[in-house]
Tab-separated table of C-alpha atoms in Angstrom:
chain	number	residue	atom	x	y	z
A	21	SER	CA	-26.992	0.976	6.529
A	22	GLN	CA	-23.382	0.307	7.376
A	23	GLN	CA	-22.223	3.667	6.182
A	24	GLY	CA	-21.776	6.949	7.880
A	25	GLU	CA	-23.468	9.988	6.488
A	26	GLU	CA	-21.677	12.870	4.892
A	27	ASP	CA	-23.024	16.264	4.047
A	28	PRO	CA	-23.308	17.998	1.838
A	29	GLN	CA	-23.595	15.360	-0.880
A	30	ALA	CA	-22.295	17.910	-3.350
A	31	LEU	CA	-20.547	21.247	-2.902
A	32	SER	CA	-19.741	23.793	-5.581
A	33	ILE	CA	-17.457	26.731	-4.769
A	34	GLN	CA	-15.073	29.196	-6.383
A	35	GLU	CA	-11.300	29.021	-6.179
A	36	GLY	CA	-9.997	30.683	-3.049
A	37	GLU	CA	-13.070	29.879	-0.981
A	38	ASN	CA	-13.086	27.401	1.868
A	39	ALA	CA	-14.857	24.047	1.655
A	40	THR	CA	-16.287	22.282	4.687
A	41	MET	CA	-17.508	18.701	4.672
A	42	ASN	CA	-19.099	16.881	7.566
A	43	CYS	CA	-19.174	13.207	8.473
A	44	SER	CA	-21.347	11.473	11.044
A	45	TYR	CA	-20.808	7.873	12.044
A	46	LYS	CA	-22.576	5.254	14.095
A	47	THR	CA	-20.190	3.255	16.265
A	48	SER	CA	-17.348	3.847	18.683
A	49	ILE	CA	-14.175	4.356	16.731
A	50	ASN	CA	-10.444	3.965	17.086
A	51	ASN	CA	-9.675	6.477	14.367
A	52	LEU	CA	-11.199	8.382	11.481
A	53	GLN	CA	-9.547	9.112	8.175
A	54	TRP	CA	-10.345	11.337	5.236
A	55	TYR	CA	-9.678	10.301	1.655
A	56	ARG	CA	-10.120	11.877	-1.731
A	57	GLN	CA	-10.928	10.128	-4.975
A	58	ASN	CA	-10.792	11.466	-8.499
A	59	SER	CA	-13.430	10.125	-10.911
A	60	GLY	CA	-13.710	6.573	-9.552
A	61	ARG	CA	-9.961	6.055	-9.394
A	62	GLY	CA	-7.849	5.022	-6.437
A	63	LEU	CA	-8.025	6.589	-3.024
A	64	VAL	CA	-5.614	9.214	-1.781
A	65	HIS	CA	-5.127	9.357	1.974
A	66	LEU	CA	-5.422	12.880	3.343
A	67	ILE	CA	-5.325	12.769	7.106
A	68	LEU	CA	-5.956	10.494	10.091
A	69	ILE	CA	-7.305	11.601	13.448
A	70	ARG	CA	-7.393	9.293	16.441
A	71	SER	CA	-10.296	9.052	18.852
A	72	ASN	CA	-8.369	10.870	21.579
A	73	GLU	CA	-7.612	13.826	19.316
A	74	ARG	CA	-9.948	16.741	18.678
A	75	GLU	CA	-8.264	18.623	15.880
A	76	LYS	CA	-5.523	18.070	13.361
A	77	HIS	CA	-3.937	20.137	10.619
A	78	SER	CA	-2.069	19.225	7.470
A	79	GLY	CA	-1.247	21.999	5.036
A	80	ARG	CA	-4.560	23.481	3.876
A	81	LEU	CA	-6.536	20.754	5.618
A	82	ARG	CA	-8.085	20.980	9.042
A	83	VAL	CA	-9.944	18.062	10.576
A	84	THR	CA	-11.991	18.081	13.747
A	85	LEU	CA	-13.434	15.153	15.641
A	86	ASP	CA	-16.239	15.190	18.202
A	87	THR	CA	-16.647	11.675	19.579
A	88	SER	CA	-19.555	12.704	21.806
A	89	LYS	CA	-21.517	13.670	18.691
A	90	LYS	CA	-19.932	10.962	16.540
A	91	SER	CA	-19.002	13.503	13.917
A	92	SER	CA	-16.023	14.913	12.087
A	93	SER	CA	-15.455	17.784	9.719
A	94	LEU	CA	-12.906	18.412	6.991
A	95	LEU	CA	-12.057	21.974	6.081
A	96	ILE	CA	-10.090	22.761	2.943
A	97	THR	CA	-8.896	26.349	2.984
A	98	ALA	CA	-8.113	28.503	-0.065
A	99	SER	CA	-9.445	25.860	-2.415
A	100	ARG	CA	-8.019	25.266	-5.885
A	101	ALA	CA	-9.522	23.779	-9.028
A	102	ALA	CA	-7.254	20.764	-8.453
A	103	ASP	CA	-9.162	20.047	-5.225
A	104	THR	CA	-12.148	18.984	-7.338
A	105	ALA	CA	-12.809	15.382	-6.301
A	106	SER	CA	-14.983	13.214	-4.075
A	107	TYR	CA	-14.093	13.178	-0.395
A	108	PHE	CA	-14.871	10.304	1.952
A	109	CYS	CA	-14.512	9.797	5.659
A	110	LEU	CA	-13.503	6.341	6.827
A	111	THR	CA	-13.985	5.041	10.341
A	112	MET	CA	-12.261	2.141	12.028
A	113	ASN	CA	-14.184	0.759	14.969
A	114	THR	CA	-12.567	0.142	18.327
A	115	GLY	CA	-12.226	-3.574	17.626
A	116	PHE	CA	-10.322	-2.908	14.381
A	117	GLN	CA	-12.735	-5.163	12.546
A	118	LYS	CA	-14.932	-2.673	10.759
A	119	LEU	CA	-13.593	-0.152	8.302
A	120	VAL	CA	-16.512	1.806	6.879
A	121	PHE	CA	-16.756	4.720	4.480
A	122	GLY	CA	-19.133	7.631	4.653
A	123	THR	CA	-21.422	8.404	1.752
A	124	GLY	CA	-19.040	11.009	0.367
A	125	THR	CA	-19.085	14.635	-0.729
A	126	ARG	CA	-18.499	15.636	-4.353
A	127	LEU	CA	-16.574	18.891	-4.384
A	128	LEU	CA	-16.386	21.073	-7.476
A	129	VAL	CA	-14.027	24.035	-7.375
A	130	SER	CA	-14.443	26.415	-10.285
A	131	PRO	CA	-11.590	28.646	-11.485
B	17	GLY	CA	4.068	4.306	4.314
B	18	ALA	CA	2.960	0.729	3.918
B	19	VAL	CA	2.328	-0.546	0.398
B	20	VAL	CA	-0.657	-2.568	-0.743
B	21	SER	CA	-0.621	-3.877	-4.289
B	22	GLN	CA	-3.817	-4.891	-6.045
B	23	HIS	CA	-3.842	-6.758	-9.329
B	24	PRO	CA	-5.136	-6.494	-11.982
B	25	SER	CA	-6.000	-2.812	-12.218
B	26	ARG	CA	-8.423	-3.473	-15.061
B	27	VAL	CA	-10.059	-6.645	-16.310
B	28	ILE	CA	-12.663	-7.401	-18.931
B	29	CYS	CA	-14.264	-10.821	-18.882
B	30	LYS	CA	-17.131	-12.642	-20.524
B	31	SER	CA	-20.360	-13.425	-18.739
B	32	GLY	CA	-20.230	-16.732	-16.966
B	33	THR	CA	-16.498	-16.733	-16.341
B	34	SER	CA	-14.758	-16.202	-13.008
B	35	VAL	CA	-12.301	-13.455	-12.204
B	36	LYS	CA	-9.712	-13.402	-9.440
B	37	ILE	CA	-8.423	-10.181	-7.920
B	38	GLU	CA	-5.314	-10.245	-5.736
B	39	CYS	CA	-4.448	-7.963	-2.865
B	40	ARG	CA	-0.930	-8.093	-1.454
B	41	SER	CA	0.674	-6.259	1.409
B	42	LEU	CA	4.224	-5.792	0.171
B	43	ASP	CA	6.117	-4.638	3.231
B	44	PHE	CA	4.036	-5.701	6.201
B	45	GLN	CA	1.957	-8.563	7.496
B	46	ALA	CA	-1.751	-7.846	7.235
B	47	THR	CA	-3.777	-9.273	10.081
B	48	THR	CA	-7.001	-8.109	8.492
B	49	MET	CA	-8.013	-7.375	4.925
B	50	PHE	CA	-11.131	-5.607	3.716
B	51	TRP	CA	-12.837	-5.746	0.338
B	52	TYR	CA	-15.013	-2.964	-1.065
B	53	ARG	CA	-17.166	-2.400	-4.086
B	54	GLN	CA	-18.003	0.947	-5.623
B	55	PHE	CA	-20.741	1.764	-8.116
B	56	PRO	CA	-20.406	4.851	-10.325
B	57	LYS	CA	-20.784	8.097	-8.399
B	58	LYS	CA	-21.405	6.202	-5.171
B	59	SER	CA	-19.424	5.503	-2.037
B	60	LEU	CA	-17.419	2.389	-1.289
B	61	MET	CA	-19.423	-0.406	0.257
B	62	LEU	CA	-17.706	-2.872	2.559
B	63	MET	CA	-18.243	-6.358	1.177
B	64	ALA	CA	-16.325	-8.503	3.624
B	65	THR	CA	-13.602	-8.585	6.235
B	66	SER	CA	-11.094	-11.397	6.337
B	67	ASN	CA	-8.544	-12.471	8.918
B	68	GLU	CA	-5.637	-14.671	7.942
B	69	GLY	CA	-6.442	-18.344	8.234
B	70	SER	CA	-10.133	-17.938	8.962
B	71	LYS	CA	-13.300	-17.528	6.965
B	72	ALA	CA	-14.287	-14.099	5.780
B	73	THR	CA	-17.096	-12.203	7.457
B	74	TYR	CA	-19.492	-10.944	4.808
B	75	GLU	CA	-21.680	-7.880	5.088
B	76	GLN	CA	-25.416	-8.219	4.826
B	77	GLY	CA	-26.561	-8.618	1.253
B	78	VAL	CA	-23.235	-9.827	-0.124
B	79	GLU	CA	-23.423	-13.304	-1.630
B	80	LYS	CA	-20.725	-15.540	-0.199
B	81	ASP	CA	-20.886	-17.999	-3.064
B	82	LYS	CA	-20.665	-15.216	-5.597
B	83	PHE	CA	-17.743	-13.365	-4.076
B	84	LEU	CA	-15.235	-15.871	-2.744
B	85	ILE	CA	-12.622	-14.421	-0.449
B	86	ASN	CA	-9.478	-16.258	0.535
B	87	HIS	CA	-6.916	-14.938	2.998
B	88	ALA	CA	-4.425	-17.781	2.980
B	89	SER	CA	-1.390	-15.864	4.156
B	90	LEU	CA	-0.549	-12.703	6.046
B	91	THR	CA	0.374	-10.945	2.832
B	92	LEU	CA	-2.223	-12.126	0.334
B	93	SER	CA	-5.981	-12.040	0.032
B	94	THR	CA	-7.951	-12.850	-3.097
B	95	LEU	CA	-11.463	-12.006	-4.222
B	96	THR	CA	-12.955	-14.268	-6.867
B	97	VAL	CA	-16.077	-13.131	-8.652
B	98	THR	CA	-17.672	-16.376	-9.756
B	99	SER	CA	-19.893	-16.769	-12.807
B	100	ALA	CA	-19.644	-13.059	-13.474
B	101	HIS	CA	-22.570	-11.151	-14.965
B	102	PRO	CA	-22.720	-7.604	-16.333
B	103	GLU	CA	-24.254	-6.374	-13.055
B	104	ASP	CA	-21.024	-7.416	-11.309
B	105	SER	CA	-19.184	-4.758	-13.288
B	106	SER	CA	-17.811	-2.360	-10.737
B	107	PHE	CA	-14.727	-0.918	-9.080
B	108	TYR	CA	-13.335	-3.241	-6.413
B	109	ILE	CA	-10.731	-2.143	-3.896
B	110	CYS	CA	-8.968	-3.877	-1.046
B	111	SER	CA	-7.456	-2.653	2.172
B	112	ALA	CA	-4.933	-4.282	4.482
B	113	ARG	CA	-4.397	-3.534	8.144
B	114	ARG	CA	-1.343	-4.082	10.259
B	115	GLN	CA	-1.769	-5.035	13.874
B	116	GLY	CA	-2.876	-1.999	15.834
B	117	THR	CA	-2.580	0.514	13.023
B	118	GLU	CA	-4.658	2.096	10.330
B	119	ALA	CA	-5.391	0.317	7.071
B	120	PHE	CA	-3.800	0.902	3.665
B	121	PHE	CA	-5.526	0.657	0.314
B	122	GLY	CA	-4.711	-1.000	-2.970
B	123	GLN	CA	-5.082	0.846	-6.251
B	124	GLY	CA	-8.394	-0.787	-7.116
B	125	THR	CA	-9.602	-3.054	-9.918
B	126	ARG	CA	-12.108	-1.988	-12.519
B	127	LEU	CA	-14.061	-5.054	-13.599
B	128	THR	CA	-16.133	-5.014	-16.766
B	129	VAL	CA	-18.239	-8.045	-17.596
B	130	VAL	CA	-19.416	-8.238	-21.206
């Protein structure tokens, strides 16, 4: 399969809790991005981390990257009901010719 | 950020007809464009990668004659679904990449074949 794996496939939490999603990929990458998608609509870019970076923050988002393990994690802190969506990682290979999504995590945040 | 415009956002067509979806990079030249397909509640599957002026590279399992991709200029790529059938109904989305940078996504096209 071309795709990276994400886990969990689905995550259900309460507002205020933290949500952690993991992404594993298969090839050497130039960068990795995280996106969210609401109900099969367009993609919203969340954050990009380059292969020479290990951690990045943006607001309530924290992304880590471990290139030795070919994995990344997305942490959403103090979650809100509005964070309910599907989250995908997206990897660009070092040759810039392959842009591949992970399998995605469906996050449900209950009020 | 860079803007990628995809048109149409929604299209309904009859079985047997062909549908063209356009992907334009509005404020940059896209050296590479990517086309994806998404089934309900599933991830986005890469269909093909195209470089301006050359033939598209299709992923395994994607029919080249069914999904025609043209990347005639640095700002425009088109995906034509030929002889569409109901099983081609899906969400299609494009992405455009500038030289040496990350890629940017269009808004997507929801295709319904009746």
